[in-house]
Amino acid sequence: MPTRKMTREFSRANRLRGFSLVEVLIALIIMSVGMLGIAGLYVHSMQAGRTSLFRHHAVTLAGDIADRIRANPLAGAAYEGAGSNINCTDGDCEAADMAAKDTYLWLEQADATLPDGDVEVLYDDAAVPSTYTVTVTWSEPNAEPNYVITFPVFEMEL
C-alpha cells in the first residue's frame, strides 16, 4: 500500500513531466516564427540580388554603347535608330553603317540580359560638343527601373 510520501512524489513527478511538454511546444512555436522570419529575409535578399544583377547589366550596356559611339564619333544621329545587321567591319563600312550594326548588336544584348529590356539613344547636335543620352529600361515586379547616362562626343575627323 502506497504511503502518503510516495503519493506526493508520484503526483509531483507527473506535474513536472507535463510542464516540460508545454515548454517544448512553446519552444517549437517560437522557433517556427523565427524560421518564418529567416525565410522571408532570404526571399527579400534573393530579390535584391536579382535587382542588383539587372542594374549591373544596365550600366554595362550603357557603357558599351557609349564606348561604341566614342569609337565612331562621325555617325551622329545614326545611333538613334533600331539598327540593322549589316555585315561590315571597322575598315570597310561607312560611319552610319557601323552605327546601325553597333545598335543592332546592342539591342540583342539588351534582349538577352534584361527582362523586357529596352534601350534608346538620343542625339543632341545643338549642344557643343554634341551629346548623347542613353536610356536603358527593364521590368521588375512592382517597378520599371531605368538607367540614364548623358555624355559628350567630339566629332573630329579621324
CSV table of C-alpha atoms in Angstrom, one decimal:
chain,number,residue,atom,x,y,z
A,1,MET,CA,0.0,0.0,0.0
A,2,PRO,CA,1.4,3.4,-1.1
A,3,THR,CA,2.4,5.7,1.6
A,4,ARG,CA,1.5,9.4,1.7
A,5,LYS,CA,5.0,10.3,0.9
A,6,MET,CA,5.1,8.1,-2.2
A,7,THR,CA,1.8,9.5,-3.5
A,8,ARG,CA,3.1,13.0,-3.1
A,9,GLU,CA,6.3,12.3,-5.0
A,10,PHE,CA,4.4,10.5,-7.8
A,11,SER,CA,1.9,13.4,-8.3
A,12,ARG,CA,4.8,15.9,-8.3
A,13,ALA,CA,6.7,13.9,-10.9
A,14,ASN,CA,3.6,13.8,-13.2
A,15,ARG,CA,3.2,17.6,-12.9
A,16,LEU,CA,6.8,18.2,-13.8
A,17,ARG,CA,6.6,15.8,-16.8
A,18,GLY,CA,3.6,17.7,-18.2
A,19,PHE,CA,5.2,21.0,-17.6
A,20,SER,CA,8.2,20.1,-19.7
A,21,LEU,CA,6.0,19.1,-22.6
A,22,VAL,CA,4.3,22.6,-22.6
A,23,GLU,CA,7.8,24.1,-22.6
A,24,VAL,CA,8.8,22.1,-25.7
A,25,LEU,CA,5.6,23.1,-27.5
A,26,ILE,CA,6.2,26.8,-26.7
A,27,ALA,CA,9.8,26.5,-27.9
A,28,LEU,CA,8.7,24.9,-31.2
A,29,ILE,CA,6.2,27.8,-31.8
A,30,ILE,CA,8.9,30.4,-31.1
A,31,MET,CA,11.4,28.6,-33.3
A,32,SER,CA,8.8,28.3,-36.1
A,33,VAL,CA,8.1,32.0,-36.0
A,34,GLY,CA,11.9,32.7,-36.2
A,35,MET,CA,12.3,30.3,-39.1
A,36,LEU,CA,9.5,32.1,-41.0
A,37,GLY,CA,11.3,35.4,-40.4
A,38,ILE,CA,14.5,33.9,-41.7
A,39,ALA,CA,12.7,32.6,-44.8
A,40,GLY,CA,11.2,36.0,-45.5
A,41,LEU,CA,14.6,37.6,-45.2
A,42,TYR,CA,16.1,35.0,-47.6
A,43,VAL,CA,13.4,35.8,-50.2
A,44,HIS,CA,14.0,39.5,-49.8
A,45,SER,CA,17.8,39.1,-50.2
A,46,MET,CA,17.2,37.0,-53.4
A,47,GLN,CA,15.1,39.7,-54.9
A,48,ALA,CA,17.6,42.4,-54.0
A,49,GLY,CA,20.4,40.3,-55.6
A,50,ARG,CA,18.3,39.9,-58.8
A,51,THR,CA,17.7,43.7,-58.9
A,52,SER,CA,21.4,44.3,-58.4
A,53,LEU,CA,22.3,42.0,-61.2
A,54,PHE,CA,19.9,43.7,-63.6
A,55,ARG,CA,21.2,47.1,-62.6
A,56,HIS,CA,24.7,45.9,-63.3
A,57,HIS,CA,23.7,44.7,-66.8
A,58,ALA,CA,22.0,48.1,-67.5
A,59,VAL,CA,25.2,50.0,-66.5
A,60,THR,CA,27.3,47.6,-68.6
A,61,LEU,CA,25.0,48.0,-71.6
A,62,ALA,CA,25.0,51.8,-71.4
A,63,GLY,CA,28.8,51.9,-71.1
A,64,ASP,CA,29.1,49.5,-74.0
A,65,ILE,CA,27.1,51.7,-76.4
A,66,ALA,CA,28.9,54.8,-75.1
A,67,ASP,CA,32.2,53.2,-76.0
A,68,ARG,CA,30.9,52.2,-79.4
A,69,ILE,CA,29.7,55.8,-80.0
A,70,ARG,CA,33.1,57.3,-78.9
A,71,ALA,CA,34.9,54.9,-81.3
A,72,ASN,CA,32.6,56.1,-84.2
A,73,PRO,CA,32.1,59.8,-83.5
A,74,LEU,CA,31.1,60.8,-87.0
A,75,ALA,CA,27.9,58.7,-87.0
A,76,GLY,CA,25.8,61.3,-85.2
A,77,ALA,CA,22.1,60.6,-85.3
A,78,ALA,CA,22.6,57.1,-86.9
A,79,TYR,CA,22.7,55.7,-83.4
A,80,GLU,CA,19.1,56.7,-82.7
A,81,GLY,CA,17.6,54.1,-84.9
A,82,ALA,CA,16.8,50.5,-84.3
A,83,GLY,CA,19.9,49.3,-86.2
A,84,SER,CA,20.3,46.5,-88.7
A,85,ASN,CA,22.6,43.5,-89.1
A,86,ILE,CA,24.9,44.9,-91.7
A,87,ASN,CA,27.8,42.7,-92.4
A,88,CYS,CA,30.8,45.0,-92.2
A,89,THR,CA,33.9,45.5,-90.1
A,90,ASP,CA,35.6,48.7,-88.9
A,91,GLY,CA,37.6,49.1,-92.1
A,92,ASP,CA,35.1,48.5,-94.8
A,93,CYS,CA,31.9,50.4,-93.9
A,94,GLU,CA,30.7,54.0,-93.5
A,95,ALA,CA,30.1,55.6,-90.1
A,96,ALA,CA,26.3,55.3,-90.4
A,97,ASP,CA,26.5,51.6,-91.3
A,98,MET,CA,28.8,50.9,-88.4
A,99,ALA,CA,26.4,52.7,-86.1
A,100,ALA,CA,23.5,50.6,-87.4
A,101,LYS,CA,25.5,47.4,-86.8
A,102,ASP,CA,26.5,48.6,-83.3
A,103,THR,CA,22.9,49.5,-82.4
A,104,TYR,CA,21.6,46.1,-83.7
A,105,LEU,CA,24.2,44.2,-81.6
A,106,TRP,CA,23.5,46.4,-78.6
A,107,LEU,CA,19.7,45.7,-78.8
A,108,GLU,CA,20.3,42.0,-79.0
A,109,GLN,CA,22.5,42.2,-75.8
A,110,ALA,CA,19.7,44.1,-74.0
A,111,ASP,CA,17.1,41.5,-75.0
A,112,ALA,CA,19.4,38.7,-73.8
A,113,THR,CA,20.4,40.2,-70.4
A,114,LEU,CA,17.4,42.2,-69.2
A,115,PRO,CA,13.7,41.1,-68.7
A,116,ASP,CA,11.7,43.2,-71.2
A,117,GLY,CA,14.9,45.2,-71.8
A,118,ASP,CA,14.6,48.3,-73.9
A,119,VAL,CA,17.3,50.7,-74.9
A,120,GLU,CA,17.2,54.1,-76.5
A,121,VAL,CA,19.8,56.6,-77.8
A,122,LEU,CA,19.0,60.3,-78.3
A,123,TYR,CA,21.4,62.5,-80.2
A,124,ASP,CA,21.6,66.3,-79.5
A,125,ASP,CA,23.7,68.1,-82.0
A,126,ALA,CA,22.6,71.5,-80.7
A,127,ALA,CA,24.9,71.2,-77.8
A,128,VAL,CA,28.6,71.9,-78.2
A,129,PRO,CA,30.0,69.3,-78.1
A,130,SER,CA,27.3,67.0,-79.3
A,131,THR,CA,25.7,64.9,-76.6
A,132,TYR,CA,24.1,61.5,-76.5
A,133,THR,CA,21.6,60.4,-73.9
A,134,VAL,CA,21.4,56.6,-73.4
A,135,THR,CA,18.4,55.2,-71.6
A,136,VAL,CA,18.1,51.5,-70.5
A,137,THR,CA,14.8,50.2,-69.1
A,138,TRP,CA,13.7,46.8,-67.9
A,139,SER,CA,10.8,45.2,-66.0
A,140,GLU,CA,10.8,44.0,-62.4
A,141,PRO,CA,7.9,43.1,-60.2
A,142,ASN,CA,6.1,46.3,-59.0
A,143,ALA,CA,8.6,48.6,-60.8
A,144,GLU,CA,10.1,49.6,-64.1
A,145,PRO,CA,13.5,50.9,-63.3
A,146,ASN,CA,15.8,52.7,-65.8
A,147,TYR,CA,19.3,53.8,-66.1
A,148,VAL,CA,20.2,57.1,-68.0
A,149,ILE,CA,23.6,58.3,-68.9
A,150,THR,CA,24.4,61.5,-70.9
A,151,PHE,CA,27.9,62.1,-72.4
A,152,PRO,CA,29.5,64.4,-74.9
A,153,VAL,CA,31.3,63.3,-78.0
A,154,PHE,CA,33.7,65.4,-80.0
A,155,GLU,CA,33.1,64.8,-83.7
A,156,MET,CA,36.6,65.1,-85.1
A,157,GLU,CA,37.7,63.7,-88.4
A,158,LEU,CA,39.7,60.6,-88.0
